[in-house]
Amino acid sequence: TIRGMLGAILRNNRCRLETLNIFETLEGEADADIGITESGVNYIASFVSQTPSLSTLRLRIRELSDTGLRELANSIKGDGCNVARLEVCGRFGDEGMLSIADAMMV
């Protein structure tokens, strides 16, 4: 699970993660019924805010609500976050994408 993988990284004090790639299968691909939930995205956002070494985040998520994107944007805008490169792929609402764009401009 995302929670287990990211939790293990946070518990390892010697780990210095700079790039995080999270890819969910897109429509038409194998296992298209498996996806990242809203709580999974919240956990990713929390991880981003707690990992100052993270500079690149790549998310390939089928679909994400504006709420999930706002949560991620708030984490990126946080003082301890150093994400300088964000790549997203999927279907997202305009409001959520505006939140992400605003966060990356800070």
CSV table of N, CA, C and O in Angstrom, one decimal:
chain,number,residue,atom,x,y,z
A,1,THR,N,0.8,-1.2,0.0
A,1,THR,CA,0.0,0.0,0.0
A,1,THR,C,0.9,1.2,0.0
A,1,THR,O,2.0,1.2,0.4
A,2,ILE,N,0.3,2.4,-0.4
A,2,ILE,CA,1.0,3.6,-0.4
A,2,ILE,C,1.4,4.0,1.0
A,2,ILE,O,2.5,4.4,1.3
A,3,ARG,N,0.5,3.8,2.0
A,3,ARG,CA,0.7,4.2,3.4
A,3,ARG,C,1.9,3.4,3.9
A,3,ARG,O,2.8,3.9,4.6
A,4,GLY,N,2.0,2.1,3.6
A,4,GLY,CA,3.0,1.2,4.1
A,4,GLY,C,4.4,1.6,3.5
A,4,GLY,O,5.4,1.7,4.2
A,5,MET,N,4.4,1.9,2.2
A,5,MET,CA,5.7,2.2,1.5
A,5,MET,C,6.2,3.5,2.0
A,5,MET,O,7.4,3.7,2.4
A,6,LEU,N,5.4,4.6,2.0
A,6,LEU,CA,5.8,5.9,2.4
A,6,LEU,C,6.1,6.0,3.9
A,6,LEU,O,7.0,6.6,4.3
A,7,GLY,N,5.4,5.2,4.7
A,7,GLY,CA,5.6,5.2,6.1
A,7,GLY,C,7.0,4.6,6.4
A,7,GLY,O,7.7,5.0,7.3
A,8,ALA,N,7.4,3.5,5.7
A,8,ALA,CA,8.7,2.9,5.9
A,8,ALA,C,9.8,3.9,5.5
A,8,ALA,O,10.8,4.0,6.2
A,9,ILE,N,9.6,4.7,4.5
A,9,ILE,CA,10.6,5.7,4.1
A,9,ILE,C,10.7,6.8,5.2
A,9,ILE,O,11.8,7.2,5.6
A,10,LEU,N,9.6,7.2,5.8
A,10,LEU,CA,9.7,8.2,6.9
A,10,LEU,C,10.4,7.7,8.1
A,10,LEU,O,11.0,8.4,8.8
A,11,ARG,N,10.2,6.4,8.4
A,11,ARG,CA,10.8,5.8,9.6
A,11,ARG,C,12.3,5.6,9.5
A,11,ARG,O,13.0,5.5,10.5
A,12,ASN,N,12.8,5.6,8.2
A,12,ASN,CA,14.2,5.4,8.0
A,12,ASN,C,14.9,6.7,8.0
A,12,ASN,O,14.9,7.4,7.0
A,13,ASN,N,15.6,7.1,9.1
A,13,ASN,CA,16.3,8.3,9.2
A,13,ASN,C,17.4,8.5,8.2
A,13,ASN,O,17.8,9.7,7.9
A,14,ARG,N,17.9,7.5,7.6
A,14,ARG,CA,19.0,7.6,6.7
A,14,ARG,C,18.5,7.7,5.2
A,14,ARG,O,19.3,8.0,4.3
A,15,CYS,N,17.3,7.6,5.0
A,15,CYS,CA,16.7,7.7,3.7
A,15,CYS,C,16.6,9.2,3.3
A,15,CYS,O,16.0,10.0,4.0
A,16,ARG,N,17.1,9.5,2.1
A,16,ARG,CA,17.0,10.9,1.6
A,16,ARG,C,16.3,10.8,0.2
A,16,ARG,O,17.0,10.7,-0.8
A,17,LEU,N,15.0,10.8,0.1
A,17,LEU,CA,14.3,10.6,-1.1
A,17,LEU,C,14.2,12.0,-1.8
A,17,LEU,O,13.7,12.9,-1.3
A,18,GLU,N,14.6,12.0,-3.1
A,18,GLU,CA,14.6,13.2,-3.9
A,18,GLU,C,13.5,13.2,-4.9
A,18,GLU,O,12.9,14.2,-5.3
A,19,THR,N,13.1,12.0,-5.4
A,19,THR,CA,12.1,11.8,-6.5
A,19,THR,C,11.1,10.8,-6.1
A,19,THR,O,11.5,9.7,-5.6
A,20,LEU,N,9.9,11.1,-6.2
A,20,LEU,CA,8.8,10.1,-5.9
A,20,LEU,C,7.9,10.0,-7.1
A,20,LEU,O,7.4,11.0,-7.6
A,21,ASN,N,7.8,8.8,-7.6
A,21,ASN,CA,7.0,8.5,-8.8
A,21,ASN,C,5.8,7.6,-8.3
A,21,ASN,O,6.1,6.5,-7.8
A,22,ILE,N,4.6,8.0,-8.5
A,22,ILE,CA,3.5,7.2,-8.1
A,22,ILE,C,2.6,7.1,-9.4
A,22,ILE,O,2.1,8.1,-9.9
A,23,PHE,N,2.5,5.9,-9.9
A,23,PHE,CA,1.8,5.7,-11.2
A,23,PHE,C,0.6,4.7,-10.9
A,23,PHE,O,0.8,3.6,-10.4
A,24,GLU,N,-0.5,5.1,-11.3
A,24,GLU,CA,-1.7,4.3,-11.2
A,24,GLU,C,-2.0,4.0,-12.7
A,24,GLU,O,-1.8,4.8,-13.6
A,25,THR,N,-2.5,2.8,-12.9
A,25,THR,CA,-2.9,2.4,-14.3
A,25,THR,C,-4.0,3.3,-14.8
A,25,THR,O,-4.9,3.7,-14.0
A,26,LEU,N,-3.9,3.7,-16.0
A,26,LEU,CA,-4.9,4.6,-16.6
A,26,LEU,C,-5.9,3.7,-17.3
A,26,LEU,O,-5.7,2.5,-17.5
A,27,GLU,N,-7.1,4.3,-17.7
A,27,GLU,CA,-8.2,3.5,-18.3
A,27,GLU,C,-7.7,2.7,-19.5
A,27,GLU,O,-6.8,3.2,-20.3
A,28,GLY,N,-8.2,1.5,-19.6
A,28,GLY,CA,-7.8,0.7,-20.7
A,28,GLY,C,-6.6,-0.2,-20.5
A,28,GLY,O,-6.3,-1.0,-21.2
A,29,GLU,N,-5.9,0.1,-19.4
A,29,GLU,CA,-4.7,-0.7,-19.1
A,29,GLU,C,-5.1,-1.8,-18.1
A,29,GLU,O,-6.1,-1.8,-17.5
A,30,ALA,N,-4.2,-2.7,-17.9
A,30,ALA,CA,-4.4,-3.8,-17.0
A,30,ALA,C,-4.7,-3.3,-15.6
A,30,ALA,O,-4.2,-2.3,-15.2
A,31,ASP,N,-5.6,-4.0,-14.9
A,31,ASP,CA,-5.9,-3.7,-13.5
A,31,ASP,C,-6.5,-2.2,-13.4
A,31,ASP,O,-6.2,-1.5,-12.4
A,32,ALA,N,-7.2,-1.8,-14.4
A,32,ALA,CA,-7.8,-0.4,-14.4
A,32,ALA,C,-8.8,-0.2,-13.2
A,32,ALA,O,-9.1,0.9,-12.9
A,33,ASP,N,-9.2,-1.3,-12.6
A,33,ASP,CA,-10.1,-1.1,-11.5
A,33,ASP,C,-9.4,-0.8,-10.2
A,33,ASP,O,-10.1,-0.5,-9.2
A,34,ILE,N,-8.1,-0.9,-10.1
A,34,ILE,CA,-7.3,-0.6,-8.9
A,34,ILE,C,-6.9,0.9,-9.0
A,34,ILE,O,-6.4,1.3,-10.0
A,35,GLY,N,-7.1,1.6,-7.9
A,35,GLY,CA,-6.8,3.0,-8.0
A,35,GLY,C,-6.4,3.6,-6.7
A,35,GLY,O,-6.5,2.9,-5.6
A,36,ILE,N,-5.9,4.8,-6.7
A,36,ILE,CA,-5.5,5.5,-5.5
A,36,ILE,C,-6.7,6.2,-5.0
A,36,ILE,O,-7.3,7.0,-5.7
A,37,THR,N,-7.0,6.0,-3.7
A,37,THR,CA,-8.2,6.6,-3.1
A,37,THR,C,-7.9,8.0,-2.7
A,37,THR,O,-6.8,8.5,-2.6
A,38,GLU,N,-9.0,8.7,-2.3
A,38,GLU,CA,-8.8,10.1,-1.7
A,38,GLU,C,-7.9,10.1,-0.5
A,38,GLU,O,-7.1,10.9,-0.3
A,39,SER,N,-8.1,9.0,0.4
A,39,SER,CA,-7.3,9.0,1.6
A,39,SER,C,-5.8,8.7,1.2
A,39,SER,O,-4.9,9.1,1.9
A,40,GLY,N,-5.6,7.9,0.1
A,40,GLY,CA,-4.2,7.7,-0.4
A,40,GLY,C,-3.6,9.0,-0.8
A,40,GLY,O,-2.4,9.2,-0.5
A,41,VAL,N,-4.3,9.8,-1.5
A,41,VAL,CA,-3.8,11.1,-1.9
A,41,VAL,C,-3.5,12.0,-0.7
A,41,VAL,O,-2.5,12.7,-0.7
A,42,ASN,N,-4.4,12.0,0.3
A,42,ASN,CA,-4.1,12.7,1.5
A,42,ASN,C,-2.8,12.3,2.2
A,42,ASN,O,-2.1,13.1,2.7
A,43,TYR,N,-2.6,10.9,2.2
A,43,TYR,CA,-1.4,10.4,2.8
A,43,TYR,C,-0.1,10.9,1.9
A,43,TYR,O,0.9,11.2,2.5
A,44,ILE,N,-0.3,10.9,0.6
A,44,ILE,CA,0.8,11.4,-0.2
A,44,ILE,C,1.1,12.8,0.1
A,44,ILE,O,2.3,13.3,0.3
A,45,ALA,N,0.0,13.7,0.3
A,45,ALA,CA,0.2,15.1,0.6
A,45,ALA,C,0.9,15.2,1.9
A,45,ALA,O,1.8,16.1,2.1
A,46,SER,N,0.6,14.4,2.9
A,46,SER,CA,1.2,14.5,4.2
A,46,SER,C,2.7,14.1,4.1
A,46,SER,O,3.5,14.7,4.7
A,47,PHE,N,3.0,13.1,3.3
A,47,PHE,CA,4.3,12.6,3.1
A,47,PHE,C,5.2,13.7,2.5
A,47,PHE,O,6.3,14.0,2.9
A,48,VAL,N,4.6,14.4,1.5
A,48,VAL,CA,5.3,15.5,0.8
A,48,VAL,C,5.7,16.6,1.8
A,48,VAL,O,6.8,17.1,1.8
A,49,SER,N,4.8,16.9,2.7
A,49,SER,CA,5.0,18.0,3.7
A,49,SER,C,6.1,17.6,4.7
A,49,SER,O,6.7,18.4,5.3
A,50,GLN,N,6.3,16.3,4.9
A,50,GLN,CA,7.2,15.8,5.9
A,50,GLN,C,8.6,15.4,5.3
A,50,GLN,O,9.4,14.8,6.0
A,51,THR,N,8.8,15.6,4.0
A,51,THR,CA,10.0,15.1,3.3
A,51,THR,C,10.7,16.2,2.7
A,51,THR,O,10.5,16.5,1.5
A,52,PRO,N,11.5,17.0,3.4
A,52,PRO,CA,12.2,18.2,2.8
A,52,PRO,C,13.2,17.8,1.7
A,52,PRO,O,13.5,18.7,0.9
A,53,SER,N,13.6,16.6,1.6
A,53,SER,CA,14.6,16.2,0.6
A,53,SER,C,13.9,16.0,-0.8
A,53,SER,O,14.5,16.0,-1.8
A,54,LEU,N,12.6,15.9,-0.8
A,54,LEU,CA,11.8,15.6,-2.0
A,54,LEU,C,11.8,16.9,-2.9
A,54,LEU,O,11.3,17.9,-2.5
A,55,SER,N,12.3,16.7,-4.1
A,55,SER,CA,12.4,17.8,-5.0
A,55,SER,C,11.5,17.6,-6.3
A,55,SER,O,11.2,18.5,-7.0
A,56,THR,N,11.2,16.3,-6.6
A,56,THR,CA,10.5,16.0,-7.8
A,56,THR,C,9.3,15.0,-7.4
A,56,THR,O,9.6,14.0,-6.7
A,57,LEU,N,8.1,15.3,-7.8
A,57,LEU,CA,7.0,14.5,-7.6
A,57,LEU,C,6.3,14.2,-8.9
A,57,LEU,O,5.9,15.2,-9.6
A,58,ARG,N,6.1,13.0,-9.2
A,58,ARG,CA,5.4,12.6,-10.5
A,58,ARG,C,4.2,11.7,-10.1
A,58,ARG,O,4.3,10.7,-9.5
A,59,LEU,N,3.0,12.2,-10.4
A,59,LEU,CA,1.8,11.5,-10.1
A,59,LEU,C,1.0,11.2,-11.4
A,59,LEU,O,0.7,12.1,-12.2
A,60,ARG,N,0.7,9.9,-11.6
A,60,ARG,CA,-0.1,9.5,-12.8
A,60,ARG,C,-1.3,8.8,-12.2
A,60,ARG,O,-1.3,7.6,-11.8
A,61,ILE,N,-2.3,9.6,-12.0
A,61,ILE,CA,-3.5,9.2,-11.3
A,61,ILE,C,-4.7,9.3,-12.2
A,61,ILE,O,-4.9,10.4,-12.8
A,62,ARG,N,-5.5,8.3,-12.4
A,62,ARG,CA,-6.6,8.3,-13.3
A,62,ARG,C,-7.5,9.6,-13.1
A,62,ARG,O,-7.8,10.2,-14.1
A,63,GLU,N,-7.9,9.8,-11.9
A,63,GLU,CA,-8.9,10.9,-11.6
A,63,GLU,C,-8.7,11.3,-10.2
A,63,GLU,O,-8.5,10.5,-9.3
A,64,LEU,N,-8.8,12.6,-10.0
A,64,LEU,CA,-8.6,13.1,-8.6
A,64,LEU,C,-9.5,14.4,-8.4
A,64,LEU,O,-9.6,15.2,-9.3
A,65,SER,N,-10.2,14.4,-7.3
A,65,SER,CA,-11.1,15.5,-7.0
A,65,SER,C,-10.3,16.8,-6.8
A,65,SER,O,-9.1,16.8,-6.4
A,66,ASP,N,-11.0,17.9,-6.9
A,66,ASP,CA,-10.4,19.2,-6.5
A,66,ASP,C,-9.9,19.2,-5.1
A,66,ASP,O,-8.9,19.8,-4.8
A,67,THR,N,-10.7,18.6,-4.2
A,67,THR,CA,-10.3,18.5,-2.8
A,67,THR,C,-8.9,17.9,-2.6
A,67,THR,O,-8.1,18.4,-1.9
A,68,GLY,N,-8.7,16.7,-3.3
A,68,GLY,CA,-7.4,16.1,-3.2
A,68,GLY,C,-6.3,16.9,-3.7
A,68,GLY,O,-5.2,17.0,-3.2
A,69,LEU,N,-6.6,17.6,-4.8
A,69,LEU,CA,-5.5,18.5,-5.4
A,69,LEU,C,-5.2,19.7,-4.5
A,69,LEU,O,-4.1,20.1,-4.4
A,70,ARG,N,-6.3,20.2,-3.9
A,70,ARG,CA,-6.0,21.3,-2.9
A,70,ARG,C,-5.2,20.9,-1.8
A,70,ARG,O,-4.3,21.6,-1.3
A,71,GLU,N,-5.5,19.7,-1.3
A,71,GLU,CA,-4.7,19.1,-0.2
A,71,GLU,C,-3.2,19.0,-0.6
A,71,GLU,O,-2.3,19.3,0.2
A,72,LEU,N,-3.0,18.5,-1.8
A,72,LEU,CA,-1.6,18.3,-2.3
A,72,LEU,C,-1.0,19.7,-2.4
A,72,LEU,O,0.2,19.9,-2.1
A,73,ALA,N,-1.7,20.7,-3.0
A,73,ALA,CA,-1.2,22.0,-3.2
A,73,ALA,C,-0.8,22.7,-1.8
A,73,ALA,O,0.2,23.3,-1.7
A,74,ASN,N,-1.6,22.5,-0.8
A,74,ASN,CA,-1.3,23.0,0.5
A,74,ASN,C,0.0,22.4,1.1
A,74,ASN,O,0.7,23.1,1.7
A,75,SER,N,0.2,21.2,0.8
A,75,SER,CA,1.5,20.5,1.2
A,75,SER,C,2.6,21.1,0.5
A,75,SER,O,3.7,21.4,1.1
A,76,ILE,N,2.5,21.3,-0.8
A,76,ILE,CA,3.6,21.9,-1.6
A,76,ILE,C,3.9,23.3,-1.2
A,76,ILE,O,5.1,23.7,-1.2
A,77,LYS,N,2.9,24.1,-0.8
A,77,LYS,CA,3.1,25.5,-0.3
A,77,LYS,C,3.7,25.5,1.1
A,77,LYS,O,4.2,26.6,1.5
A,78,GLY,N,3.7,24.4,1.8
A,78,GLY,CA,4.2,24.5,3.2
A,78,GLY,C,5.7,24.8,3.3
A,78,GLY,O,6.5,24.6,2.3
A,79,ASP,N,6.1,25.3,4.4
A,79,ASP,CA,7.5,25.8,4.7
A,79,ASP,C,8.5,24.7,4.5
A,79,ASP,O,9.6,24.9,4.0
A,80,GLY,N,8.2,23.5,4.9
A,80,GLY,CA,9.2,22.4,4.8
A,80,GLY,C,9.2,21.7,3.5
A,80,GLY,O,10.0,20.8,3.3
A,81,CYS,N,8.4,22.1,2.5
A,81,CYS,CA,8.4,21.4,1.2
A,81,CYS,C,9.3,22.1,0.2
A,81,CYS,O,9.3,23.3,0.1
A,82,ASN,N,10.1,21.2,-0.5
A,82,ASN,CA,11.0,21.7,-1.5
A,82,ASN,C,10.8,21.2,-2.9
A,82,ASN,O,11.7,21.1,-3.7
A,83,VAL,N,9.5,20.8,-3.1
A,83,VAL,CA,9.2,20.2,-4.5
A,83,VAL,C,9.3,21.4,-5.5
A,83,VAL,O,8.6,22.4,-5.4
A,84,ALA,N,10.2,21.2,-6.4
A,84,ALA,CA,10.5,22.2,-7.5
A,84,ALA,C,9.9,21.7,-8.8
A,84,ALA,O,9.7,22.5,-9.7
A,85,ARG,N,9.7,20.4,-8.9
A,85,ARG,CA,9.2,19.9,-10.2
A,85,ARG,C,8.0,19.0,-9.8
A,85,ARG,O,8.1,18.0,-9.1
A,86,LEU,N,6.9,19.2,-10.5
A,86,LEU,CA,5.7,18.4,-10.3
A,86,LEU,C,5.1,18.0,-11.6
A,86,LEU,O,4.9,18.9,-12.5
A,87,GLU,N,5.0,16.8,-11.9
A,87,GLU,CA,4.4,16.3,-13.1
A,87,GLU,C,3.1,15.5,-12.7
A,87,GLU,O,3.1,14.6,-11.9
A,88,VAL,N,2.0,15.9,-13.3
A,88,VAL,CA,0.7,15.2,-13.1
A,88,VAL,C,0.1,14.8,-14.4
A,88,VAL,O,0.2,15.5,-15.4
A,89,CYS,N,-0.5,13.6,-14.3
A,89,CYS,CA,-1.2,13.1,-15.5
A,89,CYS,C,-2.5,12.5,-15.0
A,89,CYS,O,-2.5,11.7,-14.1
A,90,GLY,N,-3.6,12.8,-15.7
A,90,GLY,CA,-4.9,12.3,-15.3
A,90,GLY,C,-6.0,13.3,-15.6
A,90,GLY,O,-5.8,14.3,-16.2
A,91,ARG,N,-7.2,13.0,-15.1
A,91,ARG,CA,-8.3,13.9,-15.2
A,91,ARG,C,-8.5,14.6,-13.9
A,91,ARG,O,-8.7,14.0,-12.9
A,92,PHE,N,-8.4,15.9,-14.0
A,92,PHE,CA,-8.5,16.7,-12.8
A,92,PHE,C,-9.4,17.9,-13.1
A,92,PHE,O,-9.5,18.4,-14.2
A,93,GLY,N,-10.1,18.4,-12.0
A,93,GLY,CA,-10.9,19.6,-12.2
A,93,GLY,C,-10.1,20.9,-12.3
A,93,GLY,O,-9.0,21.0,-11.9
A,94,ASP,N,-10.7,21.9,-12.9
A,94,ASP,CA,-10.0,23.2,-13.1
A,94,ASP,C,-9.6,23.8,-11.8
A,94,ASP,O,-8.5,24.3,-11.7
A,95,GLU,N,-10.5,23.8,-10.8
A,95,GLU,CA,-10.2,24.4,-9.5
A,95,GLU,C,-9.0,23.8,-8.8
A,95,GLU,O,-8.1,24.5,-8.3
A,96,GLY,N,-8.9,22.5,-8.9
A,96,GLY,CA,-7.8,21.8,-8.3
A,96,GLY,C,-6.5,22.1,-9.0
A,96,GLY,O,-5.5,22.3,-8.4
A,97,MET,N,-6.6,22.1,-10.3
A,97,MET,CA,-5.3,22.4,-11.1
A,97,MET,C,-4.9,23.9,-10.8
A,97,MET,O,-3.7,24.1,-10.8
A,98,LEU,N,-5.8,24.8,-10.7
A,98,LEU,CA,-5.4,26.2,-10.3
A,98,LEU,C,-4.7,26.2,-9.0
A,98,LEU,O,-3.8,27.0,-8.8
A,99,SER,N,-5.2,25.4,-8.0
A,99,SER,CA,-4.5,25.3,-6.7
A,99,SER,C,-3.1,24.8,-6.9
A,99,SER,O,-2.2,25.3,-6.2
A,100,ILE,N,-2.9,23.8,-7.7
A,100,ILE,CA,-1.6,23.2,-7.9
A,100,ILE,C,-0.7,24.3,-8.6
A,100,ILE,O,0.5,24.5,-8.2
A,101,ALA,N,-1.2,25.0,-9.6
A,101,ALA,CA,-0.4,26.0,-10.3
A,101,ALA,C,0.0,27.1,-9.3
A,101,ALA,O,1.1,27.5,-9.3
A,102,ASP,N,-0.9,27.5,-8.5
A,102,ASP,CA,-0.6,28.6,-7.5
A,102,ASP,C,0.4,28.1,-6.5
A,102,ASP,O,1.4,28.8,-6.2
A,103,ALA,N,0.4,26.8,-6.1
A,103,ALA,CA,1.4,26.3,-5.2
A,103,ALA,C,2.8,26.2,-5.8
A,103,ALA,O,3.7,26.5,-5.1
A,104,MET,N,2.8,25.9,-7.0
A,104,MET,CA,4.1,25.8,-7.7
A,104,MET,C,4.8,27.1,-8.0
A,104,MET,O,6.0,27.2,-8.2
A,105,MET,N,4.0,28.2,-8.0
A,105,MET,CA,4.5,29.5,-8.2
A,105,MET,C,5.1,30.2,-7.0
A,105,MET,O,5.8,31.2,-7.1
A,106,VAL,N,4.8,29.6,-5.8
A,106,VAL,CA,5.4,30.1,-4.6
A,106,VAL,C,6.9,30.0,-4.5
A,106,VAL,O,7.4,29.1,-4.9
